XYZ file of C-alpha atoms in Angstrom:
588
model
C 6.649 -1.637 124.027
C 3.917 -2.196 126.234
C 4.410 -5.233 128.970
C 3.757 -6.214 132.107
C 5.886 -8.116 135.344
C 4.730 -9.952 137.557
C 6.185 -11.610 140.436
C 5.118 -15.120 142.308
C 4.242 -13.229 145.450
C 1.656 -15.766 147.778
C -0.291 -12.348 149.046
C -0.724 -10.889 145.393
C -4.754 -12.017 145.228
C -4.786 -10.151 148.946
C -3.245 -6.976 147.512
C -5.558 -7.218 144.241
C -8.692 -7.514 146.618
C -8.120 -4.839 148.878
C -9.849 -2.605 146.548
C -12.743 -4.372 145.394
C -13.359 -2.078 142.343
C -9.704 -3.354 141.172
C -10.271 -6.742 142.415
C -13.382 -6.907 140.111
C -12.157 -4.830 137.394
C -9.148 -7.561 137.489
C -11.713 -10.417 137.263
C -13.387 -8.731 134.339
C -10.710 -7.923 132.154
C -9.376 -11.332 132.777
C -12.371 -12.955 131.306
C -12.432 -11.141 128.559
C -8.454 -12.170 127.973
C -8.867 -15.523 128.662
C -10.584 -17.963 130.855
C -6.673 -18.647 132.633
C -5.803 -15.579 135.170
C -2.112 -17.279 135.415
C -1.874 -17.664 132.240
C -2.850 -14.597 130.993
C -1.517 -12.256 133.486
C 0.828 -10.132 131.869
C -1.494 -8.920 129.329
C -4.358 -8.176 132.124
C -2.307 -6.542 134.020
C -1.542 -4.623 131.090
C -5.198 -3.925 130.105
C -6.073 -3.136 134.267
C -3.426 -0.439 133.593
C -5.072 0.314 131.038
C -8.209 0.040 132.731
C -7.095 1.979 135.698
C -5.122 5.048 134.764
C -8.707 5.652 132.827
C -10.679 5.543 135.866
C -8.972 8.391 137.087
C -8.621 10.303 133.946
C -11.199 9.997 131.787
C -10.033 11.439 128.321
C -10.485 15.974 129.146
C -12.017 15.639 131.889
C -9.753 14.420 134.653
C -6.106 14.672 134.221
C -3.590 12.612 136.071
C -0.686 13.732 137.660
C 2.825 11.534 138.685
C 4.763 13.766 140.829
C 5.620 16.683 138.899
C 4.703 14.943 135.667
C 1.697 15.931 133.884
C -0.322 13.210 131.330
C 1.995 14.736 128.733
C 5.199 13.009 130.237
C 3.301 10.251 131.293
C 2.276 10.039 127.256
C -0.954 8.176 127.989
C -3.636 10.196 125.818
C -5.306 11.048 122.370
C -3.099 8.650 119.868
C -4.627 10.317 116.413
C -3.319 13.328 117.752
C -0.213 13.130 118.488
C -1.012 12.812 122.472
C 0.290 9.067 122.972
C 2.040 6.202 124.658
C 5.843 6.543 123.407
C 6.521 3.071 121.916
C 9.107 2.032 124.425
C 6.961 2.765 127.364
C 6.433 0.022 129.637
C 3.364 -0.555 131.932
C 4.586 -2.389 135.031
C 2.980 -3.460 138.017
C 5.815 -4.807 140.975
C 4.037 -7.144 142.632
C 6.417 -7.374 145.233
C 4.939 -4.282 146.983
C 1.514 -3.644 148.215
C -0.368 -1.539 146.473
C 0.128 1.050 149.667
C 3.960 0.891 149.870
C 3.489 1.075 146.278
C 3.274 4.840 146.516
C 0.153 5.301 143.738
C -3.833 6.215 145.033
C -6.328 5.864 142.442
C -9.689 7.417 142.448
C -11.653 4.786 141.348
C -15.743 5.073 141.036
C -17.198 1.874 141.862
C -18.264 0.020 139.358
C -22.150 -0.093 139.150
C -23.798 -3.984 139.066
C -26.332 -3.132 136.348
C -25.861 -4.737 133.149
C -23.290 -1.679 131.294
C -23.741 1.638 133.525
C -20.389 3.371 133.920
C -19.708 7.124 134.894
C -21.336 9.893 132.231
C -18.679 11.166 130.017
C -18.938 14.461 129.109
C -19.850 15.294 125.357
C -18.413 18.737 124.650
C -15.069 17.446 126.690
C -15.036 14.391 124.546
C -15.478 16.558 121.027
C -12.491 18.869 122.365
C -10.094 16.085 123.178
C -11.166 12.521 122.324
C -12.443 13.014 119.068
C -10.606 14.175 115.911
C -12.484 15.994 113.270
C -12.544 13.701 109.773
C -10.273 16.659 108.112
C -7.556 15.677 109.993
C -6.562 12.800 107.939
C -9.452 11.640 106.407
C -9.844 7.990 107.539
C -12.616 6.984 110.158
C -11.472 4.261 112.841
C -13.442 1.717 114.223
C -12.704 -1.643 116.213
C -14.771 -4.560 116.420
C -16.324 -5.910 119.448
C -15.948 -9.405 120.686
C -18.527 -11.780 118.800
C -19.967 -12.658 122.382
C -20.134 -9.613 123.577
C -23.706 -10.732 123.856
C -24.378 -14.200 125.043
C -27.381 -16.325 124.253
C -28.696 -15.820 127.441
C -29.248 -11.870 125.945
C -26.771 -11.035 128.859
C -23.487 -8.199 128.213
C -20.547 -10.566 128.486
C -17.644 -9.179 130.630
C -19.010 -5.851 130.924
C -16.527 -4.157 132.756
C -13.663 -5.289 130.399
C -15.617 -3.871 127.450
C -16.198 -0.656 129.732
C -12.173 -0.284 130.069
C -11.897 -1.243 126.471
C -14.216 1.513 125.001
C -12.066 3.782 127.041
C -8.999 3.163 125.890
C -10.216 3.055 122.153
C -11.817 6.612 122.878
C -9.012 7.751 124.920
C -6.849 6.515 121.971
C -9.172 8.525 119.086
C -10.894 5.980 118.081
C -14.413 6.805 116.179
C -16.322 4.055 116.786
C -17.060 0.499 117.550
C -18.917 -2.389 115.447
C -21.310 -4.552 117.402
C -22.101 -7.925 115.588
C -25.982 -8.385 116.176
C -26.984 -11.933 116.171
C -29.787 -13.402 114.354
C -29.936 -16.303 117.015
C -29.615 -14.099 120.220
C -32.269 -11.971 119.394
C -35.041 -14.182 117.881
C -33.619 -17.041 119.778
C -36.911 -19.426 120.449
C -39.723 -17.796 118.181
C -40.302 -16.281 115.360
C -41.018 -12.296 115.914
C -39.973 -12.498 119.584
C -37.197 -10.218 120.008
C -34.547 -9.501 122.725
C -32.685 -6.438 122.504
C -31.838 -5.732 125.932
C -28.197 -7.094 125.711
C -27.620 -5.500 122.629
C -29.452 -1.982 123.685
C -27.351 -1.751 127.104
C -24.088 -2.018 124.900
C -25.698 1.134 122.657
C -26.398 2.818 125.982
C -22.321 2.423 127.076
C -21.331 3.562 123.690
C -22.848 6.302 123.624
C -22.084 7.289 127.117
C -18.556 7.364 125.691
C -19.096 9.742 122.956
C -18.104 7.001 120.738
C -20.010 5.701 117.110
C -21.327 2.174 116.506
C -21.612 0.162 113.687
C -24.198 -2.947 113.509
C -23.556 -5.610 112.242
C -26.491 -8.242 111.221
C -25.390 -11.399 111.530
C -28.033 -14.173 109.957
C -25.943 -17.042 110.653
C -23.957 -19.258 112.813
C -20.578 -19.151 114.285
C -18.303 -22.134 115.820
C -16.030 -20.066 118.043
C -17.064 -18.945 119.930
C -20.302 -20.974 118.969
C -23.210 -18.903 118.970
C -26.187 -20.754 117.094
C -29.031 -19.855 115.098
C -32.265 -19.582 116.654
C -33.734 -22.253 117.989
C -36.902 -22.461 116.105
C -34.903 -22.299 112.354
C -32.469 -24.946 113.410
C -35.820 -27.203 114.055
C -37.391 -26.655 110.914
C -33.924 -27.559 109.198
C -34.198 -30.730 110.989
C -37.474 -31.766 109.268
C -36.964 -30.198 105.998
C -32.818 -30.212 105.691
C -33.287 -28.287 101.818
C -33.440 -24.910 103.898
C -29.752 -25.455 104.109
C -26.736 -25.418 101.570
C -25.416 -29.125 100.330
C -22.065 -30.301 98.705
C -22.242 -32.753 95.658
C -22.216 -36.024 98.810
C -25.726 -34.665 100.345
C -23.164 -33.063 103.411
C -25.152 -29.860 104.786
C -23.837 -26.532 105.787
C -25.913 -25.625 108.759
C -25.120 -22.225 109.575
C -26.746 -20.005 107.473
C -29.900 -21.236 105.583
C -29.373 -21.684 101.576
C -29.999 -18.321 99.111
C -32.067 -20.651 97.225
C -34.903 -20.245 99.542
C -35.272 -16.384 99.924
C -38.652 -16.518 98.267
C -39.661 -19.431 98.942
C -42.347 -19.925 102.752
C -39.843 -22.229 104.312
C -39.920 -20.633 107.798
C -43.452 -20.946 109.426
C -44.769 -19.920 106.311
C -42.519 -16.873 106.013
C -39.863 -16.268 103.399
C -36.806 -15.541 104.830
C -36.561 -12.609 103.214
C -39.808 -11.306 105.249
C -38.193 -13.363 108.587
C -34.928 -10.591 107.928
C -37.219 -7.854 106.952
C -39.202 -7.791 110.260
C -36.298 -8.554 112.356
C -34.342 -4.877 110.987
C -37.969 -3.191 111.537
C -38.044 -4.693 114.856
C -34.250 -3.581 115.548
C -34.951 -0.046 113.116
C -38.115 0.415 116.440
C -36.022 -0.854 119.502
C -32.970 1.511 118.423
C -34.813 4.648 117.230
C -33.145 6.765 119.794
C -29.555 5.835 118.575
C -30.297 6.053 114.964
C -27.869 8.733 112.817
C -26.611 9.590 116.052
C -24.973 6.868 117.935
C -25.574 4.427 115.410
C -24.291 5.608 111.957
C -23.643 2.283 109.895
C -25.738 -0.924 109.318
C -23.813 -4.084 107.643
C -26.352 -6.436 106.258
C -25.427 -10.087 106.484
C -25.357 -11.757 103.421
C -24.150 -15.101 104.292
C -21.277 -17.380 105.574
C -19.098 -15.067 108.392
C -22.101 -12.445 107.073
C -19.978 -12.252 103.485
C -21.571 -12.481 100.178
C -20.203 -15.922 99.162
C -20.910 -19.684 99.425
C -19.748 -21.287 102.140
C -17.428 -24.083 99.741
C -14.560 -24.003 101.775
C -16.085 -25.157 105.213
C -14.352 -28.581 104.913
C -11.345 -27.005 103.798
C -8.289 -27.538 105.838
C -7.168 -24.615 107.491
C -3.728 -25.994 108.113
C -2.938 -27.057 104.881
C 0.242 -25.867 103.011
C -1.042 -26.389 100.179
C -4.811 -24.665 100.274
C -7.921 -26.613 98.491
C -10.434 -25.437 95.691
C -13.467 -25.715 98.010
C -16.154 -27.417 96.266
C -19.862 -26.605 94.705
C -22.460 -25.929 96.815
C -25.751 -26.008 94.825
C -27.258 -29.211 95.578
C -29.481 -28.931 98.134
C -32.994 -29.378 96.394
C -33.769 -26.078 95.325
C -30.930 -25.306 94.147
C -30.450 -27.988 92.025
C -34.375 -27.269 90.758
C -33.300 -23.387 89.726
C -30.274 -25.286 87.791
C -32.814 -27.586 86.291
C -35.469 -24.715 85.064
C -32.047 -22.592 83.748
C -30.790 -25.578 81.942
C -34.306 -26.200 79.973
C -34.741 -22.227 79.274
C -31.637 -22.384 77.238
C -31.954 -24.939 75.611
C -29.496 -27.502 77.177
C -31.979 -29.710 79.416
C -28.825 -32.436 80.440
C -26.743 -29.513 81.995
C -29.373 -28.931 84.203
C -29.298 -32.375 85.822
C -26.360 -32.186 88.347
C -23.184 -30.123 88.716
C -20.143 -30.446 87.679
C -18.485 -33.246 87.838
C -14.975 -33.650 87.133
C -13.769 -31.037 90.255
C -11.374 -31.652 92.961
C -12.848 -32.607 96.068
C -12.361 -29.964 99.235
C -8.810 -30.413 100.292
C -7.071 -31.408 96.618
C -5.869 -28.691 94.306
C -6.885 -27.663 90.879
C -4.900 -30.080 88.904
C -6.400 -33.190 90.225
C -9.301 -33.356 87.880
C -10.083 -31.406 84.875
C -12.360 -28.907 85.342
C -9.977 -26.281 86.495
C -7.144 -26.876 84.833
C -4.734 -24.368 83.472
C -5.149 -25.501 79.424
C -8.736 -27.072 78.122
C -9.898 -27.515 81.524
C -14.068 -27.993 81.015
C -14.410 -24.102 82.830
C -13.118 -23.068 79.434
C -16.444 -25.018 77.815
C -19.429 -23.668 76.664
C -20.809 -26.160 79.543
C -18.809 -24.569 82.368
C -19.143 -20.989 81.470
C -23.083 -21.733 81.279
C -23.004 -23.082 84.909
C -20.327 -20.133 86.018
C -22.605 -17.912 84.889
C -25.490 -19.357 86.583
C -23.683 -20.502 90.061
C -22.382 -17.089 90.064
C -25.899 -14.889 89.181
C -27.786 -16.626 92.056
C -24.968 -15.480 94.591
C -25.401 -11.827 93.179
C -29.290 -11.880 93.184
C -29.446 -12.722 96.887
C -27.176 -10.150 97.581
C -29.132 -8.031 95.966
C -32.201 -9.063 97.625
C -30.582 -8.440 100.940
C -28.906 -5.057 100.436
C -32.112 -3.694 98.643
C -34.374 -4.550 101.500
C -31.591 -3.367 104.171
C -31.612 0.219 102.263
C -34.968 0.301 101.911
C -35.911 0.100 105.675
C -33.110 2.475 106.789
C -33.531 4.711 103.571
C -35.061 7.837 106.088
C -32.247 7.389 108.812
C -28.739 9.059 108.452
C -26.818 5.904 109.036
C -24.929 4.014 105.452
C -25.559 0.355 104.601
C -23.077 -1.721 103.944
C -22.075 -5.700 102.639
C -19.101 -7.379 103.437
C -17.056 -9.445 100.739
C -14.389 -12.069 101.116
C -11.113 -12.028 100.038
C -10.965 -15.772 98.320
C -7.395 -15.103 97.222
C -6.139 -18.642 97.082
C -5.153 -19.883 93.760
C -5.858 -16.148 92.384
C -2.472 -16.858 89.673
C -4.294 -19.850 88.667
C -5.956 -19.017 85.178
C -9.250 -20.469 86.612
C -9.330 -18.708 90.010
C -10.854 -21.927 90.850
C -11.058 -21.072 94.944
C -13.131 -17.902 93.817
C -15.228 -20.026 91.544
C -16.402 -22.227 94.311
C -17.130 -19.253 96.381
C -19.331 -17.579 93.510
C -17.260 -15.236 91.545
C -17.337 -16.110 88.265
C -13.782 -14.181 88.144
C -11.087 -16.073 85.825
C -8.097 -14.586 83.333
C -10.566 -14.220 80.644
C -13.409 -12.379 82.838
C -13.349 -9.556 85.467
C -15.850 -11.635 88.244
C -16.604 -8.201 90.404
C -17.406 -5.371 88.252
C -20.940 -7.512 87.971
C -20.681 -7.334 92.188
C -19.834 -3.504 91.746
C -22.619 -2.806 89.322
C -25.384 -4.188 92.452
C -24.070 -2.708 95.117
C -23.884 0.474 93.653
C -27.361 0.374 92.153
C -28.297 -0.086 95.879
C -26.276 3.083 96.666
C -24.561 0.228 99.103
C -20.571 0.606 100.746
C -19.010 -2.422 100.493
C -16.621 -3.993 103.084
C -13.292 -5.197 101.905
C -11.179 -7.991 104.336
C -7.759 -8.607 103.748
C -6.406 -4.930 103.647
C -3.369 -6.552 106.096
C -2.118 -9.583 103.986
C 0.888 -9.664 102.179
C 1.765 -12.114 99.205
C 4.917 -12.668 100.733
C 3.402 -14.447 103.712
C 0.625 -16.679 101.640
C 1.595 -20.279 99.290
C 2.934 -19.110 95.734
C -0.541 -19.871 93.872
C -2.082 -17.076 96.676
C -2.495 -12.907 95.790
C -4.488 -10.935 98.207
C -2.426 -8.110 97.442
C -3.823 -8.208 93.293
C -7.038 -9.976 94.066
C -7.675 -6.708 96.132
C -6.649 -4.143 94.204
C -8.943 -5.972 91.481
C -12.287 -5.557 93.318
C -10.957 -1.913 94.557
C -10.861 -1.126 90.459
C -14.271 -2.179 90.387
C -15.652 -0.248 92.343
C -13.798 2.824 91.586
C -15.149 2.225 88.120
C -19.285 2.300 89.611
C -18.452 4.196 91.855
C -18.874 2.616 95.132
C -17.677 3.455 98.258
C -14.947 1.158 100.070
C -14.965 0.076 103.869
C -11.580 -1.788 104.989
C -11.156 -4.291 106.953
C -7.878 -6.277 108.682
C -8.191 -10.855 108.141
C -7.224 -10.919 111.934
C -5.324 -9.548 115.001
C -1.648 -9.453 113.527
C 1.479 -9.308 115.530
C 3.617 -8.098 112.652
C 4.626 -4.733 111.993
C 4.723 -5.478 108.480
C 1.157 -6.146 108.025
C -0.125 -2.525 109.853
C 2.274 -1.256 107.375
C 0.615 -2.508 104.533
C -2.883 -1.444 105.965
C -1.465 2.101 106.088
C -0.546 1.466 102.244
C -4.314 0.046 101.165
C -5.687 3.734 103.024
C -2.937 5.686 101.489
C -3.523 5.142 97.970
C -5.089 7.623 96.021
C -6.801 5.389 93.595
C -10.068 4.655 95.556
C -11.098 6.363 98.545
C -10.985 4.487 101.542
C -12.380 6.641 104.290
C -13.334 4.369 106.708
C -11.257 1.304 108.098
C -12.299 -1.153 111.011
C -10.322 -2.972 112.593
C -11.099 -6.909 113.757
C -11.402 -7.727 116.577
C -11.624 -6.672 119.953
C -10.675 -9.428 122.688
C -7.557 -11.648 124.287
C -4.915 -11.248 121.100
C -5.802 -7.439 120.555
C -4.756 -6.238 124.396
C -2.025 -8.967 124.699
C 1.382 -6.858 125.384
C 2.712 -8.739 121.908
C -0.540 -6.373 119.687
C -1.185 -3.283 121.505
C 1.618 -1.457 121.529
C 1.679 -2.383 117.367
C -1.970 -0.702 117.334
C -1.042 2.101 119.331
C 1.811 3.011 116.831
C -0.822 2.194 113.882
C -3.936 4.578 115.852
C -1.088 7.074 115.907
C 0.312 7.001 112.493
C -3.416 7.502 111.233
C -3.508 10.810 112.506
C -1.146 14.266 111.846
C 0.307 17.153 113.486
C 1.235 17.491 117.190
C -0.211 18.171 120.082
C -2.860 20.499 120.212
C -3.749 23.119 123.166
C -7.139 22.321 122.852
C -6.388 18.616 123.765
C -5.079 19.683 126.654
C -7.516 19.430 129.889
C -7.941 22.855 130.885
C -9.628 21.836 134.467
C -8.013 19.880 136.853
C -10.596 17.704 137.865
C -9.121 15.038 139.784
C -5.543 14.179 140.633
C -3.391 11.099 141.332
C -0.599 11.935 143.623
C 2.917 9.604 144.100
C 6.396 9.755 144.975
C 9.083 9.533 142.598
C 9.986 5.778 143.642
C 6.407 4.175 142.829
C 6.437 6.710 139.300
C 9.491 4.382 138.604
C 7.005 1.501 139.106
C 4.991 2.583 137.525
C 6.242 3.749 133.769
C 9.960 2.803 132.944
C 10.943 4.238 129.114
C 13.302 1.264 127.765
């Protein structure tokens, strides 16, 4: 596996600095790892290797040489194609040397100080050795960018980390990147002022690297790290609180504004809907260059974490053995009128007054009260399949208010819209699904919850994301599936026919659970030709993950080496003697 040594060498910040370009290269990476350069040493040092060994050979065009070793032995090149780190190849940098007695010269190009300009990659080079035509194996790869990789201030966070980064993923095979595109960065103080420039300059470095980006429109909040939503919104919600999504005590979910005012002139009097409409013409202008080029997929948000759900876990406890239900979250004002003006058009005015309430509170599970329970709990009523039914047809409408305006603006470009949902998999055995109830899918043992999702995102001509495509059973509480809960929503939409996007929960340090991803794009039931994998940051380059993603990039692909990934043109070389090669790359 990948890792890196260090020693507790005094002069090893002197030997760092001698060449500034590694010095700040060091810095870089090291912010984007952590804020802790002691701490998180051994995995920068693994990513400046990284970082490093790129800057000399960048993927075709310059090849590196060790002595008498060619990249081949080194085994630092194109992963899906058989061109690749061996797994028990270890990076290591002896600090007890300077880097001159260290035997190794690197041609580095300094790194320019504008915002994301690094050297121009060659396209044809690239197409002949980086990428990997789709008919190899079928499966597109992309990698998420950090969440910040834009701060508020509309500045590229870390840039020359995220320079070294797209490197390795191209180097690697990798097809692309997804950029998450933040409501409150770009209209940050007024409504229909937009900033693009941080977002633009990180479209101008992918596509110096030959590589694909995905956007990712993200109309809400996050808490870590915390990026807010714009300035102006959060001030109306402080004078008219309804904008945002209540719990059956009054408490307010603040970070995404409530799908019961889409139509309704609660922004400066704008609907929301128009607010998101002009922002993706503003972005659909501002990116017109990139579009079906660089820029080839456009994920609408569609709520909490940008999925198509209520946010009724937010008070959940995240530590908790024993997972919660969530809870109801329809009674901020409007809301609760829509229940009102559904209860009186069927006839049942008094079920229109409040939710539900005999339901567990956040934290407790289904059994505590008796709406969810297993035998003649009230979901099994007349009453609770009439709210179900509601709760869960307002979730479905705004998502297909969202995804119809999204592929309506981008109908004329060649890039695919997509909307993410979440894997709510606690308590799936339960006969209620009560977690998924909360959430908004009306999906219980009597009633398939999704084929209804299917049916609108497939009217749409929409892709939809599926999370979880990592988790195991085995490692979730007994009550827990993700395994069935998502091969349930992949039957729905192989029945409408809908395309599927995967997606990994988080950064995993178990082989086990890129195993199972491997399974989820393996099977032959629905076609899942496009897979992206979360996130990229301080966990994914730690010496514990990347040599686990390495192996996964690698297994995605098939066949061996190719002559045409071979660099025909020695372009530049890196000369040293067989001591510092030992240095350098050991084989365990």
């Amino acid at each position: 596996m990948l890792s890196a040594t260090h020693g507790a060498d005094e002069s090893n910040g002197q030997r760092y600095n001698r060449n500034p370009a590694v010095a700040d290269s060091l810095l870089d990476v090291t912010q984007l790892c952590g804020s802790s350069t002691t701490q998180h040493l051994p995995r920068v040092l693994v990513v400046l290797g990284l970082y490093l060994i790129m800057e000399a050979s960048v993927i075709g065009a310059y090849q590196v040489k060790f002595g008498t070793n060619d990249y081949r032995d080194l085994g630092f090149c194109n992963l899906r194609n058989k061109v690749c780190i061996p797994p028990r190849t270890r990076i290591c940098f002896n600090q007890s040397k300077n880097w001159r007695n260290f035997g190794i010269q690197f041609s580095l190009k300094d790194s320019q100080t504008e915002a994301v300009r690094s050297e121009e990659v060659s396209r044809d080079t690239l197409s002949s050795s980086g990428e990997r035509s789709k008919s190899v194996d079928g499966i597109e790869l992309f990698v998420g960018l950090p969440l910040d990789a834009v701060s508020e201030c509309n500045t590229v966070n870390h840039v020359r980390a995220i320079a070294a980064g797209l490197k390795a993923l191209k180097l690697m095979g990798v097809d692309g990147v997804e950029l998450p595109v933040w409501w409150g960065v770009v209209e940050k103080d007024s409504m229909g002022q937009y900033e693009w420039s941080g977002y633009r300059a990180i479209a101008e470095l992918v596509e110096k690297m030959g590589l694909k980006m995905h956007v990712l429109f993200c109309f809400h909040a996050n808490r870590e790290p915390k990026i807010p939503l714009p300035n102006w919104v959060s001030q109306i919600g402080e004078t008219l609180p309804s904008i945002f999504f209540a719990d059956r005590l009054g408490q307010q979910y603040k970070e995404c504004l409530s799908l019961a005012v889409d139509d309704l002139p609660v922004l400066n009097g704008k609907t929301p809907i128009q607010v998101y409409q002009e922002f993706c013409n503003s972005f659909k202008s501002a990116f017109a260059h990139f579009m079906g080029s660089t820029i080839t997929g456009i994920t609408m948000g569609l709520g909490p974490d940008g999925e198509l759900r209520y946010p009724s876990d937010h008070r959940v406890a995240k530590s908790s053995k024993t997972p919660g239900v969530g809870e109801f979250q329809c009674y901020d004002n409007n809301m609760l009128c829509h229940l009102k003006r559904h209860a009186e058009t069927t006839g049942n005015p008094l079920w229109g007054l409040s939710g539900p309430h005999d339901v567990p509170s956040y934290n407790q599970p289904p059994t505590v009260n008796n709406f969810f329970k297993e035998q003649g709990g009230s979901w099994e009523t007349p009453y609770g399949d009439f709210f179900l039914s509601w709760y869960s047809s307002q979730l479905i409408s705004h998502g297909d208010r969202l995804i119809s305006l999204a592929s309506s603006i981008f109908s004329d470009k060649t890039v695919t819209v997509s909307g993410k949902l979440p894997l709510v998999h606690s308590w799936y055995k339960a006969r209620s699904h009560p977690s998924e109830l909360t959430a908004g899918f009306y999906n219980t043992a009597n009633r398939d919850g999704y084929e209804a999702v299917a049916q609108m995102f497939a009217r749409n001509s929409c892709r939809m994301i599926l999370p979880g495509m990592d988790l195991l059973d085995a490692h979730h509480p007994s009550g827990s599936s993700p395994q069935s809960l998502l091969e349930q929503m992949k039957a729905a939409c192989v029945k409408y026919g809908v395309r599927v996007s995967g997606q990994n929960t988080s950064v995993s340090q178990v082989p086990s659970c890129f195993q199972q991803i491997k399974r989820n794009l393996s099977e032959g039931n629905v076609a899942v030709d496009l897979f992206s994998y979360q996130r990229m940051g301080a966990d994914f380059f730690s010496p514990k993950h990347f040599p686990l993603f390495t192996e996964f990039v690698r297994g995605l692909g098939q066949g061996d080496l190719h002559s045409d990934d071979i660099p025909v043109e020695e372009v530049k070389s890196v000369h040293t003697g067989s001591e510092a090669q030992k240095d350098l790359v050991q084989s365990a």
